[in-house]
Amino acid sequence: MRPLLLPSSAALLLLLTACGTQNSGSSGGDSASACRTVAPGDPSGAEQDGVRIIGPTGAGCQDVAYEVTNRQREPFTFTITFDDRADTGAVIANGRETVASVPAGRTVRRTLTRSDGGADQVAISKVRSVPADEAPSEGGACPASGVRVYADEGDAAMGLRVVGLHLENCGTGATYRLDGYPRLQLLDEDHEPVDGVRILRGGAAIASGTGQDEPPRALVLRPGERARTGLVWRNTTGAGDPVNAPYVRIRAKPGAAPVTVVPELDLGTTGQLGVGAWQREDAASGPAAGSDRPVSPPSPSSVRP
C-alpha cells in the first residue's frame, strides 16, 4: 500500500478584491506581476494536500494560478474542488479541476479560468488524488486495459446513499466477461485500507428499493457495451467513531486491473456497505450480446478484495 505523504490544512482563501492596481495597459499573456499587489489571504496556510494557490492572474485578475505538487513515489492524478465565495464567506458556486498524471516529485502550474469574472474569494475546499494508472475514465482515450470504469455522482436521501459504478468495454476487438460482484477495497484519506467494514452482497442488505438486488449473471460485453452496479450505504451515526472512506479501489473481476474511484463513503457507525452484482447497462442489447445467464451466488455474504 502506498503511504500518503501529503500534509493537510484548512481551506485556502485568495482575496481578489484589490485588482484595481493592475496595469490596464498590459497586453495579453500572464499579468501576474501586476496582480501580485493582491494579498493572497493567509500566506502561512496557503496549501492543502499538495495544491497551492499562487495568486490572481490574467487580464483583469479574474483567473487564479495554482500549483500541484506530487509528493508520492509514482505519478498521481489530482482532482481539486474550488469554491467561489462572497465577502461573507458564503459559497456562490464551485467546480472541479483535474490535473492528470503529475510525475512523482514534480510540481506543475495550472490556471483556474473564470470566464464570468468570479467572486470576491476563491477557496480550495477539497483535494483528492489517485495513482495515475488507477484513475477512473469516463471519457477520452480508452485505458490500456481496454476497459473503462468510473463512478457517477450518486444520490442521497434521508441518510441513504447510492452511487453507481459503470464499466464499458472500450476496446476494439475482444469481448469482456463479467460474472458476479466487483472486488472492493476501502481506503481512507491517507490511502490506507479501512478495516472493520462488512461489504455485503446486494442493496437489500442496507435498504429496499435501491435497484441493486438483481442476481449475479454471467455477462459477455462486446466492444462498446456496458455494465453497471452500485454501492449502497447509510451514514447513520450511533455509538463509536464514524468511518469515512473517500476512496474505493475496484477490481471488476478477479485479476482485473484496479481502478480507484472517489465516492466519498460516509459510513457513520454502521460498519456496512452493500454492493450489487454486475448487470448489463443497456437492457435493449439483450441476451444476443452475451449469455446473461444467472449464476449461483457464492455462499459467503461478504465480498473481499
Short mmCIF file of C-alpha atoms in Angstrom, two decimals:
data_model
loop_
_atom_site.label_atom_id
_atom_site.label_comp_id
_atom_site.label_asym_id
_atom_site.label_seq_id
_atom_site.Cartn_x
_atom_site.Cartn_y
_atom_site.Cartn_z
CA MET A 1 0.00 0.00 0.00
CA ARG A 2 1.31 3.42 -0.90
CA PRO A 3 1.91 5.76 2.07
CA LEU A 4 0.39 9.23 1.68
CA LEU A 5 2.95 11.87 2.46
CA LEU A 6 0.87 14.97 1.83
CA PRO A 7 0.04 17.40 4.67
CA SER A 8 -3.48 18.51 5.48
CA SER A 9 -4.57 22.07 6.22
CA ALA A 10 -7.64 24.32 6.29
CA ALA A 11 -9.33 25.65 3.15
CA LEU A 12 -7.31 28.33 1.38
CA LEU A 13 -8.69 31.77 0.61
CA LEU A 14 -7.48 34.11 -2.07
CA LEU A 15 -8.76 37.69 -1.91
CA LEU A 16 -9.42 39.13 -5.34
CA THR A 17 -10.93 42.48 -4.46
CA ALA A 18 -7.94 44.79 -4.93
CA CYS A 19 -7.18 44.29 -8.61
CA GLY A 20 -7.68 47.98 -9.31
CA THR A 21 -3.89 48.39 -9.18
CA GLN A 22 -3.48 46.25 -12.30
CA ASN A 23 -1.76 47.99 -15.21
CA SER A 24 -4.58 48.39 -17.72
CA GLY A 25 -2.08 48.96 -20.46
CA SER A 26 -0.55 45.50 -20.26
CA SER A 27 -1.32 43.40 -23.31
CA GLY A 28 -2.35 39.72 -23.43
CA GLY A 29 -0.49 36.93 -21.65
CA ASP A 30 0.04 36.48 -17.94
CA SER A 31 -0.23 39.72 -15.96
CA ALA A 32 0.54 38.07 -12.61
CA SER A 33 3.28 40.62 -11.83
CA ALA A 34 0.67 43.39 -11.77
CA CYS A 35 -1.79 41.26 -9.84
CA ARG A 36 0.62 40.35 -7.06
CA THR A 37 -0.32 43.56 -5.24
CA VAL A 38 -3.35 41.49 -4.12
CA ALA A 39 -2.76 39.82 -0.75
CA PRO A 40 -3.19 36.02 -1.01
CA GLY A 41 -5.16 35.66 2.23
CA ASP A 42 -3.22 33.79 4.92
CA PRO A 43 0.24 33.02 3.46
CA SER A 44 1.09 30.65 6.33
CA GLY A 45 -1.69 28.25 5.33
CA ALA A 46 -1.56 28.62 1.55
CA GLU A 47 -1.51 24.90 0.73
CA GLN A 48 -3.82 21.92 1.00
CA ASP A 49 -2.70 18.38 0.22
CA GLY A 50 -0.09 19.46 -2.29
CA VAL A 51 -2.17 22.16 -4.00
CA ARG A 52 -1.25 25.82 -3.53
CA ILE A 53 -2.98 28.93 -4.81
CA ILE A 54 -0.35 31.30 -6.17
CA GLY A 55 -2.46 34.36 -6.91
CA PRO A 56 -4.79 36.08 -9.36
CA THR A 57 -3.64 36.26 -12.94
CA GLY A 58 -4.79 37.18 -16.42
CA ALA A 59 -6.10 40.45 -17.78
CA GLY A 60 -8.41 41.80 -15.08
CA CYS A 61 -7.12 39.36 -12.44
CA GLN A 62 -10.22 37.21 -12.85
CA ASP A 63 -8.27 33.93 -13.20
CA VAL A 64 -6.37 32.08 -10.49
CA ALA A 65 -2.93 30.48 -10.82
CA TYR A 66 -2.24 27.41 -8.71
CA GLU A 67 0.39 24.71 -8.32
CA VAL A 68 0.07 20.96 -7.75
CA THR A 69 2.95 19.08 -6.13
CA ASN A 70 3.06 15.28 -6.19
CA ARG A 71 4.98 14.03 -3.16
CA GLN A 72 4.26 10.40 -3.89
CA ARG A 73 6.64 7.87 -5.43
CA GLU A 74 4.66 7.42 -8.65
CA PRO A 75 2.51 9.60 -10.94
CA PHE A 76 -0.78 10.71 -9.38
CA THR A 77 -3.89 12.37 -10.80
CA PHE A 78 -5.37 15.19 -8.69
CA THR A 79 -8.95 16.43 -8.58
CA ILE A 80 -9.37 19.81 -6.86
CA THR A 81 -12.69 21.36 -5.82
CA PHE A 82 -12.63 25.16 -5.86
CA ASP A 83 -15.30 27.32 -4.20
CA ASP A 84 -16.26 30.81 -5.28
CA ARG A 85 -17.16 32.75 -2.14
CA ALA A 86 -18.69 36.12 -1.36
CA ASP A 87 -17.19 38.56 1.15
CA THR A 88 -19.44 36.98 3.77
CA GLY A 89 -17.83 33.59 3.17
CA ALA A 90 -20.98 32.14 1.60
CA VAL A 91 -20.28 29.72 -1.26
CA ILE A 92 -21.68 31.10 -4.52
CA ALA A 93 -20.55 28.30 -6.83
CA ASN A 94 -17.99 25.56 -7.07
CA GLY A 95 -16.27 23.48 -9.70
CA ARG A 96 -13.67 20.78 -10.15
CA GLU A 97 -10.35 20.80 -11.92
CA THR A 98 -8.48 17.59 -12.78
CA VAL A 99 -4.70 17.60 -13.20
CA ALA A 100 -3.74 14.26 -14.70
CA SER A 101 -0.55 12.26 -14.28
CA VAL A 102 1.61 14.62 -12.24
CA PRO A 103 5.05 12.91 -12.17
CA ALA A 104 6.47 11.78 -8.84
CA GLY A 105 8.29 14.57 -7.04
CA ARG A 106 7.25 17.20 -9.58
CA THR A 107 5.29 20.45 -9.35
CA VAL A 108 3.08 21.66 -12.20
CA ARG A 109 1.36 25.01 -12.57
CA ARG A 110 -2.18 25.43 -13.84
CA THR A 111 -4.71 28.25 -14.22
CA LEU A 112 -8.30 28.21 -12.98
CA THR A 113 -10.15 30.13 -15.70
CA ARG A 114 -13.23 32.03 -14.55
CA SER A 115 -14.95 33.48 -17.60
CA ASP A 116 -17.64 35.25 -15.55
CA GLY A 117 -15.09 37.24 -13.55
CA GLY A 118 -15.57 35.11 -10.46
CA ALA A 119 -16.42 36.04 -6.91
CA ASP A 120 -14.54 38.00 -4.26
CA GLN A 121 -12.74 34.93 -2.93
CA VAL A 122 -11.58 31.58 -4.23
CA ALA A 123 -11.06 28.66 -1.86
CA ILE A 124 -9.63 25.18 -2.26
CA SER A 125 -12.27 23.18 -0.44
CA LYS A 126 -11.14 19.62 -1.25
CA VAL A 127 -8.25 17.77 -2.86
CA ARG A 128 -8.42 14.12 -3.90
CA SER A 129 -5.66 12.14 -5.60
CA VAL A 130 -5.35 8.65 -7.07
CA PRO A 131 -2.50 6.77 -8.73
CA ALA A 132 -2.45 7.83 -12.37
CA ASP A 133 -2.62 4.24 -13.60
CA GLU A 134 -5.73 3.67 -11.44
CA ALA A 135 -7.58 6.86 -12.34
CA PRO A 136 -11.23 6.36 -13.39
CA SER A 137 -12.06 7.17 -17.00
CA GLU A 138 -15.50 8.34 -18.08
CA GLY A 139 -14.37 9.57 -21.49
CA GLY A 140 -11.37 10.22 -23.63
CA ALA A 141 -8.87 7.62 -24.76
CA CYS A 142 -9.57 4.01 -23.83
CA PRO A 143 -7.28 2.78 -20.99
CA ALA A 144 -4.62 0.22 -21.81
CA SER A 145 -6.77 -2.44 -20.13
CA GLY A 146 -9.44 -1.92 -22.79
CA VAL A 147 -12.00 -1.33 -20.05
CA ARG A 148 -13.32 1.97 -18.72
CA VAL A 149 -14.57 2.11 -15.09
CA TYR A 150 -15.97 5.13 -13.25
CA ALA A 151 -18.44 6.18 -10.55
CA ASP A 152 -21.35 8.58 -11.05
CA GLU A 153 -22.39 11.43 -8.77
CA GLY A 154 -24.81 9.20 -6.87
CA ASP A 155 -27.96 10.04 -4.94
CA ALA A 156 -28.64 10.73 -1.29
CA ALA A 157 -31.92 10.95 0.62
CA MET A 158 -32.70 10.70 4.32
CA GLY A 159 -29.22 9.38 5.12
CA LEU A 160 -29.30 6.68 2.40
CA ARG A 161 -26.61 6.89 -0.27
CA VAL A 162 -26.45 5.11 -3.63
CA VAL A 163 -23.53 5.58 -6.03
CA GLY A 164 -23.48 3.86 -9.41
CA LEU A 165 -20.41 2.12 -10.81
CA HIS A 166 -20.14 1.86 -14.58
CA LEU A 167 -17.95 -0.30 -16.81
CA GLU A 168 -17.52 -0.07 -20.59
CA ASN A 169 -15.65 -2.37 -22.91
CA CYS A 170 -13.95 0.40 -24.89
CA GLY A 171 -11.52 -1.90 -26.66
CA THR A 172 -11.60 -2.56 -30.39
CA GLY A 173 -11.91 -6.32 -30.65
CA ALA A 174 -12.01 -8.60 -27.64
CA THR A 175 -15.09 -9.34 -25.57
CA TYR A 176 -15.02 -8.76 -21.82
CA ARG A 177 -16.55 -11.26 -19.42
CA LEU A 178 -18.06 -10.50 -16.03
CA ASP A 179 -19.56 -12.92 -13.58
CA GLY A 180 -20.81 -11.72 -10.21
CA TYR A 181 -19.66 -8.86 -8.00
CA PRO A 182 -16.77 -6.41 -8.19
CA ARG A 183 -13.99 -6.76 -5.63
CA LEU A 184 -13.71 -3.71 -3.39
CA GLN A 185 -11.11 -2.26 -1.06
CA LEU A 186 -11.98 0.82 1.00
CA LEU A 187 -9.27 3.44 1.54
CA ASP A 188 -9.12 6.43 3.89
CA GLU A 189 -7.83 9.95 3.17
CA ASP A 190 -4.27 8.68 3.57
CA HIS A 191 -4.90 5.92 1.01
CA GLU A 192 -4.65 3.33 3.78
CA PRO A 193 -7.06 0.34 3.98
CA VAL A 194 -10.18 0.85 6.08
CA ASP A 195 -10.80 -2.15 8.31
CA GLY A 196 -13.91 -3.25 10.16
CA VAL A 197 -16.45 -2.58 7.38
CA ARG A 198 -18.53 -5.52 6.13
CA ILE A 199 -19.07 -5.48 2.38
CA LEU A 200 -22.42 -7.17 1.76
CA ARG A 201 -23.92 -8.54 -1.44
CA GLY A 202 -27.00 -6.68 -2.63
CA GLY A 203 -28.60 -3.36 -1.77
CA ALA A 204 -31.31 -5.03 0.34
CA ALA A 205 -28.67 -5.66 2.98
CA ILE A 206 -28.83 -1.89 3.58
CA ALA A 207 -32.26 -0.76 2.31
CA SER A 208 -35.02 -1.93 -0.02
CA GLY A 209 -35.70 -0.45 -3.45
CA THR A 210 -32.14 0.58 -4.30
CA GLY A 211 -32.06 -1.33 -7.60
CA GLN A 212 -29.02 -3.34 -6.51
CA ASP A 213 -30.68 -6.70 -5.83
CA GLU A 214 -30.62 -8.45 -9.20
CA PRO A 215 -28.97 -11.89 -9.08
CA PRO A 216 -25.44 -12.20 -10.44
CA ARG A 217 -25.26 -13.05 -14.14
CA ALA A 218 -22.52 -14.16 -16.50
CA LEU A 219 -22.09 -11.27 -18.95
CA VAL A 220 -20.19 -11.08 -22.19
CA LEU A 221 -19.63 -7.48 -23.27
CA ARG A 222 -18.71 -6.75 -26.86
CA PRO A 223 -16.75 -3.55 -27.64
CA GLY A 224 -18.92 -0.54 -26.85
CA GLU A 225 -21.20 -2.42 -24.44
CA ARG A 226 -21.56 -1.52 -20.79
CA ALA A 227 -22.34 -2.95 -17.38
CA ARG A 228 -23.33 -1.30 -14.13
CA THR A 229 -23.58 -1.95 -10.44
CA GLY A 230 -23.82 0.25 -7.35
CA LEU A 231 -22.72 0.94 -3.80
CA VAL A 232 -25.35 1.40 -1.08
CA TRP A 233 -24.82 2.68 2.46
CA ARG A 234 -26.27 4.73 5.28
CA ASN A 235 -24.47 7.47 7.19
CA THR A 236 -26.24 6.72 10.46
CA THR A 237 -24.15 7.62 13.48
CA GLY A 238 -24.54 5.91 16.83
CA ALA A 239 -22.07 4.74 19.42
CA GLY A 240 -18.45 4.71 18.29
CA ASP A 241 -16.39 6.68 15.81
CA PRO A 242 -17.82 7.39 12.34
CA VAL A 243 -15.96 5.89 9.39
CA ASN A 244 -15.17 7.92 6.29
CA ALA A 245 -13.59 6.28 3.24
CA PRO A 246 -13.22 8.71 0.34
CA TYR A 247 -11.63 6.14 -1.97
CA VAL A 248 -12.70 2.70 -3.18
CA ARG A 249 -10.28 0.55 -5.18
CA ILE A 250 -12.29 -1.62 -7.57
CA ARG A 251 -11.38 -4.77 -9.45
CA ALA A 252 -14.20 -5.57 -11.86
CA LYS A 253 -13.38 -9.27 -11.50
CA PRO A 254 -10.51 -11.35 -10.10
CA GLY A 255 -7.27 -10.45 -11.83
CA ALA A 256 -8.61 -7.23 -13.37
CA ALA A 257 -6.55 -4.05 -13.23
CA PRO A 258 -7.62 -1.89 -10.25
CA VAL A 259 -9.42 1.42 -10.64
CA THR A 260 -9.73 3.84 -7.71
CA VAL A 261 -12.94 5.88 -7.59
CA VAL A 262 -13.89 8.58 -5.10
CA PRO A 263 -17.48 8.00 -3.87
CA GLU A 264 -16.79 9.75 -0.53
CA LEU A 265 -18.21 6.99 1.65
CA ASP A 266 -19.53 8.50 4.91
CA LEU A 267 -20.49 5.25 6.60
CA GLY A 268 -21.25 6.72 10.01
CA THR A 269 -21.01 3.94 12.58
CA THR A 270 -22.98 1.39 10.53
CA GLY A 271 -19.94 -0.69 9.59
CA GLN A 272 -21.66 -1.90 6.39
CA LEU A 273 -21.55 -1.29 2.65
CA GLY A 274 -23.79 -3.02 0.11
CA VAL A 275 -22.67 -3.77 -3.45
CA GLY A 276 -24.79 -5.04 -6.32
CA ALA A 277 -23.88 -7.63 -8.94
CA TRP A 278 -22.81 -6.51 -12.39
CA GLN A 279 -25.79 -6.08 -14.74
CA ARG A 280 -25.95 -5.17 -18.39
CA GLU A 281 -26.34 -1.37 -18.63
CA ASP A 282 -28.27 -1.38 -21.90
CA ALA A 283 -31.09 -3.89 -21.46
CA ALA A 284 -32.05 -3.43 -25.11
CA SER A 285 -28.85 -5.21 -26.15
CA GLY A 286 -30.38 -8.35 -24.65
CA PRO A 287 -29.09 -11.93 -24.49
CA ALA A 288 -27.72 -11.83 -28.02
CA ALA A 289 -24.79 -9.82 -26.74
CA GLY A 290 -23.85 -12.47 -24.19
CA SER A 291 -25.17 -15.32 -22.16
CA ASP A 292 -26.67 -13.21 -19.34
CA ARG A 293 -27.43 -16.44 -17.54
CA PRO A 294 -27.99 -16.30 -13.77
CA VAL A 295 -25.20 -17.83 -11.73
CA SER A 296 -25.37 -19.24 -8.25
CA PRO A 297 -24.04 -16.74 -5.73
CA PRO A 298 -21.17 -17.95 -3.54
CA SER A 299 -22.05 -18.88 -0.01
CA PRO A 300 -20.14 -16.17 1.94
CA SER A 301 -22.10 -12.98 2.48
CA SER A 302 -19.21 -10.60 2.06
CA VAL A 303 -17.03 -9.70 -0.89
CA ARG A 304 -13.34 -9.20 -0.26
CA PRO A 305 -10.71 -7.53 -2.46
#
